[in-house]
Amino acid sequence: MRKIIESDSAPKPVGPYSQAVLVGNTLYVSGQVPVNPLNSELIKDSISLATKQVMDNIGAILSEVDFSFDDVVKCTIFVKDMATFKEVNAVYASYFQGNFPARETVEVSNLPLGALVEISAIAVK
């Protein structure tokens, strides 16, 4: 059975998609950009702060269905500039307790809303 997941603690979708979809014990979290859900502002001045906001948004969605970063098995990171890879990695790594999920990082020419970073996740209970 498929269940649409919405968290008020994460930004609303900017297009025709859901924040996440739960299928059985697997949660598919849509790509999150660094939008602060409290004021709907895009963080674009610092890749570290932007990555933190993205990870916080993912965390809010995970917790909506009692998942955590320990349940994440796969992430995809999109960055506008691969030169920011080290900073993104440092923030990203701080959300996990040693057993990191599978992942790829891809440099892209543009992201929704002009974001610097976007991350999606798959989690399994």
Coordinates of N, CA, C and O in Angstrom, one line a residue:
M1 N 0.8 -1.2 0.0 CA 0.0 0.0 0.0 C 0.9 1.2 0.0 O 1.9 1.3 0.7
R2 N 0.5 2.2 -0.7 CA 1.2 3.5 -0.9 C 0.6 4.6 -0.1 O -0.7 4.8 -0.1
K3 N 1.4 5.3 0.7 CA 0.9 6.4 1.6 C 1.7 7.6 1.3 O 2.9 7.6 1.4
I4 N 1.0 8.8 1.0 CA 1.7 10.1 0.8 C 2.0 10.6 2.2 O 1.2 10.7 3.1
I5 N 3.3 11.1 2.3 CA 3.8 11.6 3.6 C 4.0 13.2 3.4 O 4.6 13.6 2.5
E6 N 3.4 13.9 4.4 CA 3.6 15.4 4.4 C 4.0 15.8 5.8 O 3.3 15.4 6.8
S7 N 5.0 16.7 5.9 CA 5.4 17.2 7.2 C 5.3 18.7 7.1 O 5.8 19.4 6.2
D8 N 4.7 19.3 8.1 CA 4.6 20.8 8.2 C 6.0 21.3 8.6 O 6.2 22.5 8.5
S9 N 6.9 20.5 9.0 CA 8.2 20.9 9.4 C 9.2 20.9 8.3 O 10.4 21.1 8.5
A10 N 8.7 20.6 7.1 CA 9.6 20.7 5.9 C 8.8 21.5 4.8 O 7.6 21.7 4.9
P11 N 9.6 22.1 3.9 CA 9.0 23.0 2.9 C 7.9 22.2 2.0 O 8.1 21.1 1.8
K12 N 6.9 23.0 1.6 CA 5.9 22.4 0.7 C 6.6 22.2 -0.6 O 7.5 22.9 -1.0
P13 N 6.1 21.2 -1.4 CA 6.6 20.9 -2.7 C 6.5 22.1 -3.6 O 5.5 22.9 -3.5
V14 N 7.4 22.3 -4.5 CA 7.4 23.4 -5.5 C 6.8 23.0 -6.8 O 6.9 23.7 -7.8
G15 N 6.3 21.8 -6.9 CA 5.8 21.2 -8.1 C 4.8 20.1 -7.8 O 4.5 19.8 -6.7
P16 N 4.4 19.3 -8.8 CA 3.5 18.2 -8.7 C 4.1 17.0 -8.2 O 4.3 16.0 -8.9
Y17 N 4.5 17.0 -6.9 CA 5.1 15.8 -6.3 C 4.9 15.8 -4.8 O 4.4 16.9 -4.3
S18 N 5.1 14.7 -4.1 CA 4.9 14.6 -2.7 C 6.2 14.8 -2.0 O 7.3 14.5 -2.6
Q19 N 6.2 15.2 -0.7 CA 7.5 15.3 0.0 C 8.1 13.9 0.1 O 9.3 13.7 0.0
A20 N 7.2 12.9 0.3 CA 7.7 11.5 0.4 C 6.5 10.6 0.2 O 5.4 11.0 0.3
V21 N 6.9 9.3 -0.2 CA 5.9 8.3 -0.3 C 6.4 7.1 0.4 O 7.5 6.6 0.3
L22 N 5.5 6.5 1.3 CA 5.8 5.3 2.0 C 5.1 4.1 1.3 O 3.9 4.1 1.1
V23 N 5.9 3.1 1.0 CA 5.4 1.9 0.4 C 5.9 0.8 1.2 O 7.2 0.5 1.3
G24 N 5.0 0.1 1.9 CA 5.5 -0.9 2.9 C 6.4 -0.3 3.9 O 6.0 0.6 4.6
N25 N 7.6 -0.9 4.0 CA 8.5 -0.4 5.0 C 9.6 0.5 4.4 O 10.6 0.8 5.0
T26 N 9.4 1.0 3.2 CA 10.3 1.8 2.4 C 9.8 3.2 2.2 O 8.6 3.4 1.7
L27 N 10.6 4.2 2.6 CA 10.2 5.6 2.5 C 11.0 6.2 1.4 O 12.3 6.2 1.4
Y28 N 10.4 6.8 0.4 CA 11.1 7.5 -0.7 C 10.9 9.0 -0.5 O 9.8 9.5 -0.6
V29 N 12.0 9.7 -0.1 CA 11.9 11.1 0.1 C 12.4 11.9 -1.1 O 13.5 11.7 -1.6
S30 N 11.5 12.8 -1.6 CA 11.8 13.6 -2.8 C 13.0 14.5 -2.5 O 13.3 14.8 -1.3
G31 N 13.6 14.9 -3.6 CA 14.7 15.9 -3.4 C 14.3 17.1 -2.7 O 13.3 17.7 -2.9
Q32 N 15.1 17.4 -1.7 CA 14.9 18.6 -0.8 C 15.9 19.7 -1.2 O 17.1 19.4 -1.3
V33 N 15.4 20.9 -1.3 CA 16.3 22.0 -1.5 C 16.3 22.9 -0.2 O 15.5 22.6 0.7
P34 N 17.3 23.8 -0.1 CA 17.4 24.5 1.2 C 16.5 25.6 1.4 O 16.8 26.8 1.5
V35 N 15.2 25.2 1.5 CA 14.1 26.2 1.9 C 13.8 26.0 3.3 O 13.5 24.9 3.8
N36 N 13.8 27.2 4.0 CA 13.5 27.1 5.5 C 11.9 27.1 5.5 O 11.3 28.0 5.0
P37 N 11.4 26.0 6.1 CA 9.9 25.9 6.2 C 9.2 26.9 7.0 O 8.0 27.1 6.9
L38 N 9.9 27.6 7.9 CA 9.3 28.6 8.8 C 9.0 29.9 8.0 O 8.0 30.6 8.3
N39 N 9.9 30.3 7.1 CA 9.7 31.5 6.3 C 9.7 31.4 4.8 O 9.6 32.4 4.1
S40 N 9.8 30.2 4.3 CA 9.9 29.8 2.9 C 11.0 30.5 2.2 O 11.0 30.6 0.9
E41 N 12.1 30.9 2.9 CA 13.2 31.5 2.2 C 14.3 30.5 1.8 O 14.5 29.5 2.6
L42 N 14.8 30.7 0.6 CA 15.9 29.8 0.1 C 17.2 30.3 0.7 O 17.6 31.5 0.6
I43 N 18.0 29.3 1.3 CA 19.3 29.6 1.8 C 20.3 29.5 0.6 O 20.4 28.4 0.0
K44 N 20.9 30.6 0.2 CA 21.8 30.6 -1.0 C 23.1 31.3 -0.8 O 23.9 31.4 -1.7
D45 N 23.4 31.7 0.5 CA 24.7 32.4 0.7 C 25.8 31.5 1.2 O 27.0 31.8 1.1
S46 N 25.5 30.3 1.7 CA 26.5 29.4 2.2 C 26.1 27.9 1.9 O 25.0 27.5 2.2
I47 N 27.0 27.2 1.2 CA 26.7 25.8 0.9 C 26.6 25.0 2.2 O 25.8 24.1 2.2
S48 N 27.3 25.3 3.2 CA 27.2 24.5 4.5 C 25.9 24.8 5.1 O 25.2 23.8 5.5
L49 N 25.4 26.0 5.2 CA 24.1 26.3 5.8 C 23.0 25.7 4.9 O 22.0 25.2 5.4
A50 N 23.2 25.8 3.6 CA 22.2 25.2 2.6 C 22.1 23.7 2.8 O 21.0 23.2 2.9
T51 N 23.2 23.0 2.9 CA 23.2 21.6 3.1 C 22.6 21.2 4.4 O 21.8 20.3 4.5
K52 N 22.9 22.0 5.5 CA 22.3 21.7 6.8 C 20.7 21.8 6.7 O 20.0 21.0 7.2
Q53 N 20.2 22.9 6.0 CA 18.8 23.0 5.9 C 18.2 21.9 5.1 O 17.1 21.4 5.5
V54 N 18.8 21.4 4.0 CA 18.4 20.3 3.3 C 18.3 19.0 4.2 O 17.3 18.3 4.2
M55 N 19.3 18.8 4.9 CA 19.3 17.6 5.8 C 18.3 17.7 6.9 O 17.6 16.7 7.3
D56 N 18.1 18.9 7.4 CA 17.0 19.1 8.4 C 15.7 18.9 7.8 O 14.8 18.3 8.5
N57 N 15.5 19.3 6.6 CA 14.2 19.1 5.9 C 14.0 17.6 5.7 O 12.9 17.1 6.0
I58 N 15.0 16.8 5.3 CA 14.9 15.4 5.2 C 14.6 14.8 6.6 O 13.7 13.9 6.7
G59 N 15.3 15.2 7.6 CA 15.0 14.7 8.9 C 13.6 14.9 9.4 O 13.0 14.0 10.0
A60 N 13.0 16.1 9.1 CA 11.6 16.3 9.4 C 10.7 15.4 8.8 O 9.7 14.9 9.4
I61 N 11.0 15.1 7.5 CA 10.1 14.1 6.8 C 10.3 12.7 7.3 O 9.3 12.0 7.5
L62 N 11.5 12.3 7.6 CA 11.8 11.0 8.2 C 11.0 10.8 9.5 O 10.4 9.8 9.7
S63 N 11.1 11.8 10.3 CA 10.5 11.7 11.7 C 9.0 11.7 11.6 O 8.3 11.2 12.5
E64 N 8.4 12.2 10.5 CA 6.9 12.2 10.4 C 6.4 10.8 10.4 O 5.2 10.6 10.8
V65 N 7.2 9.8 10.0 CA 6.7 8.4 10.0 C 7.6 7.6 10.9 O 7.8 6.4 10.7
D66 N 8.2 8.2 11.9 CA 9.1 7.5 12.9 C 10.3 6.8 12.3 O 10.7 5.8 12.8
F67 N 10.8 7.4 11.2 CA 12.1 7.0 10.7 C 13.2 7.9 11.2 O 12.9 9.0 11.7
S68 N 14.4 7.5 11.0 CA 15.6 8.4 11.3 C 16.6 8.3 10.3 O 16.5 7.4 9.3
F69 N 17.7 9.0 10.4 CA 18.8 8.9 9.5 C 19.5 7.5 9.5 O 20.1 7.1 8.6
D70 N 19.3 6.8 10.6 CA 19.8 5.4 10.7 C 19.1 4.5 9.8 O 19.6 3.5 9.4
D71 N 17.9 4.9 9.3 CA 17.1 4.1 8.4 C 17.4 4.4 6.9 O 16.9 3.7 6.0
V72 N 18.2 5.4 6.7 CA 18.5 5.8 5.3 C 19.5 4.8 4.6 O 20.5 4.6 5.2
V73 N 19.1 4.3 3.5 CA 19.9 3.3 2.8 C 20.6 3.9 1.5 O 21.5 3.3 1.0
K74 N 20.0 5.0 1.0 CA 20.5 5.6 -0.3 C 20.2 7.0 -0.4 O 19.1 7.5 0.0
C75 N 21.1 7.8 -0.8 CA 20.9 9.3 -1.1 C 21.5 9.6 -2.4 O 22.4 9.0 -2.9
T76 N 20.9 10.6 -3.0 CA 21.4 11.2 -4.2 C 21.6 12.7 -3.9 O 20.7 13.4 -3.4
I77 N 22.8 13.2 -4.2 CA 23.1 14.6 -3.9 C 23.4 15.3 -5.3 O 24.2 14.8 -6.1
F78 N 22.7 16.4 -5.5 CA 22.9 17.2 -6.7 C 23.5 18.6 -6.2 O 23.0 19.2 -5.3
V79 N 24.6 19.0 -6.8 CA 25.2 20.2 -6.5 C 25.5 21.1 -7.7 O 25.6 20.5 -8.8
K80 N 25.4 22.4 -7.6 CA 25.7 23.2 -8.7 C 27.1 23.4 -9.0 O 27.5 23.8 -10.1
D81 N 28.0 23.1 -8.0 CA 29.4 23.3 -8.2 C 30.1 22.2 -7.4 O 30.1 22.2 -6.2
M82 N 30.8 21.3 -8.1 CA 31.5 20.2 -7.4 C 32.7 20.7 -6.5 O 33.1 20.0 -5.6
A83 N 33.1 22.0 -6.7 CA 34.1 22.6 -5.8 C 33.5 22.7 -4.4 O 34.3 22.8 -3.4
T84 N 32.2 22.6 -4.2 CA 31.6 22.6 -2.8 C 31.5 21.2 -2.2 O 31.0 21.1 -1.1
F85 N 32.0 20.2 -2.9 CA 31.8 18.8 -2.5 C 32.3 18.6 -1.0 O 31.7 17.9 -0.2
K86 N 33.5 19.1 -0.7 CA 34.1 18.9 0.6 C 33.2 19.5 1.7 O 32.9 18.8 2.8
E87 N 32.6 20.7 1.5 CA 31.7 21.3 2.5 C 30.4 20.5 2.6 O 29.9 20.3 3.7
V88 N 29.9 20.1 1.5 CA 28.6 19.4 1.5 C 28.8 18.1 2.3 O 28.0 17.7 3.1
N89 N 29.9 17.4 1.9 CA 30.3 16.1 2.6 C 30.4 16.2 4.1 O 29.9 15.4 4.8
A90 N 31.0 17.3 4.6 CA 31.2 17.5 6.0 C 29.9 17.6 6.7 O 29.6 17.0 7.8
V91 N 29.0 18.4 6.2 CA 27.6 18.6 6.8 C 26.8 17.3 6.7 O 26.3 16.8 7.7
Y92 N 26.8 16.7 5.5 CA 26.1 15.5 5.3 C 26.5 14.4 6.2 O 25.7 13.7 6.9
A93 N 27.8 14.2 6.4 CA 28.3 13.1 7.3 C 27.9 13.3 8.7 O 27.7 12.3 9.4
S94 N 27.7 14.5 9.1 CA 27.4 14.8 10.5 C 26.0 14.2 10.9 O 25.6 14.2 12.1
Y95 N 25.2 13.9 9.9 CA 23.8 13.4 10.2 C 23.7 11.9 10.4 O 22.7 11.3 10.6
F96 N 24.8 11.2 10.1 CA 24.9 9.8 10.2 C 25.8 9.3 11.3 O 26.8 10.0 11.6
Q97 N 25.5 8.1 11.8 CA 26.3 7.5 12.9 C 27.2 6.4 12.5 O 27.1 5.3 12.9
G98 N 28.1 6.7 11.5 CA 29.1 5.7 11.1 C 28.7 4.8 9.9 O 29.5 4.7 9.0
N99 N 27.5 4.2 9.9 CA 27.1 3.3 8.8 C 26.5 4.2 7.7 O 25.3 4.5 7.8
F100 N 27.3 4.7 6.8 CA 26.7 5.6 5.8 C 25.9 4.9 4.7 O 26.2 3.8 4.3
P101 N 24.9 5.5 4.2 CA 24.1 4.9 3.1 C 24.9 5.0 1.8 O 25.9 5.7 1.7
A102 N 24.4 4.2 0.8 CA 24.9 4.3 -0.5 C 24.6 5.7 -1.0 O 23.6 6.3 -0.6
R103 N 25.4 6.2 -2.0 CA 25.2 7.5 -2.4 C 25.9 7.8 -3.7 O 26.9 7.2 -4.1
E104 N 25.4 8.8 -4.5 CA 26.1 9.4 -5.5 C 26.0 10.9 -5.4 O 25.0 11.4 -4.8
T105 N 27.0 11.6 -6.0 CA 26.9 13.1 -6.0 C 27.1 13.5 -7.5 O 28.1 13.0 -8.1
V106 N 26.2 14.4 -7.9 CA 26.2 14.8 -9.3 C 26.2 16.3 -9.4 O 25.4 17.0 -8.7
E107 N 27.1 16.8 -10.2 CA 27.1 18.3 -10.5 C 26.1 18.5 -11.6 O 26.1 17.8 -12.7
V108 N 25.3 19.5 -11.4 CA 24.2 19.9 -12.4 C 24.3 21.4 -12.8 O 24.9 22.1 -12.0
S109 N 23.7 21.7 -13.9 CA 23.8 23.1 -14.3 C 22.8 24.0 -13.5 O 23.1 25.2 -13.4
N110 N 21.7 23.5 -13.0 CA 20.8 24.3 -12.3 C 19.9 23.4 -11.4 O 19.8 22.1 -11.7
L111 N 19.3 23.9 -10.4 CA 18.4 23.2 -9.5 C 17.1 24.0 -9.3 O 17.1 25.3 -9.5
P112 N 16.0 23.4 -8.8 CA 14.8 24.2 -8.6 C 15.1 25.4 -7.7 O 15.9 25.3 -6.7
L113 N 14.5 26.5 -8.0 CA 14.5 27.8 -7.3 C 15.9 28.4 -7.3 O 16.2 29.3 -6.5
G114 N 16.9 27.8 -8.1 CA 18.2 28.3 -8.1 C 19.0 27.8 -6.9 O 20.1 28.4 -6.6
A115 N 18.6 26.7 -6.3 CA 19.3 26.2 -5.1 C 20.7 25.7 -5.4 O 21.1 25.4 -6.6
L116 N 21.6 25.7 -4.4 CA 23.0 25.3 -4.5 C 23.1 23.8 -4.4 O 24.0 23.2 -4.9
V117 N 22.1 23.1 -3.7 CA 22.2 21.7 -3.4 C 20.8 21.1 -3.3 O 19.9 21.9 -2.9
E118 N 20.6 19.9 -3.7 CA 19.4 19.2 -3.5 C 19.8 17.7 -3.2 O 20.7 17.2 -3.8
I119 N 19.0 17.1 -2.2 CA 19.3 15.8 -1.8 C 18.0 15.0 -1.7 O 17.0 15.5 -1.1
S120 N 18.0 13.8 -2.2 CA 16.9 12.9 -2.0 C 17.4 11.7 -1.2 O 18.6 11.5 -1.1
A121 N 16.4 10.9 -0.7 CA 16.8 9.8 0.2 C 15.8 8.7 0.1 O 14.6 8.9 -0.2
I122 N 16.3 7.5 0.3 CA 15.4 6.3 0.5 C 15.8 5.7 1.8 O 16.9 5.5 2.1
A123 N 14.7 5.4 2.6 CA 14.9 4.8 3.9 C 14.1 3.6 4.1 O 13.0 3.5 3.5
V124 N 14.6 2.6 4.8 CA 13.9 1.3 5.1 C 13.9 1.0 6.5 O 14.9 1.1 7.2
K125 N 12.7 0.6 7.1 CA 12.6 0.2 8.5 C 12.8 -1.3 8.6 O 12.3 -2.0 7.8

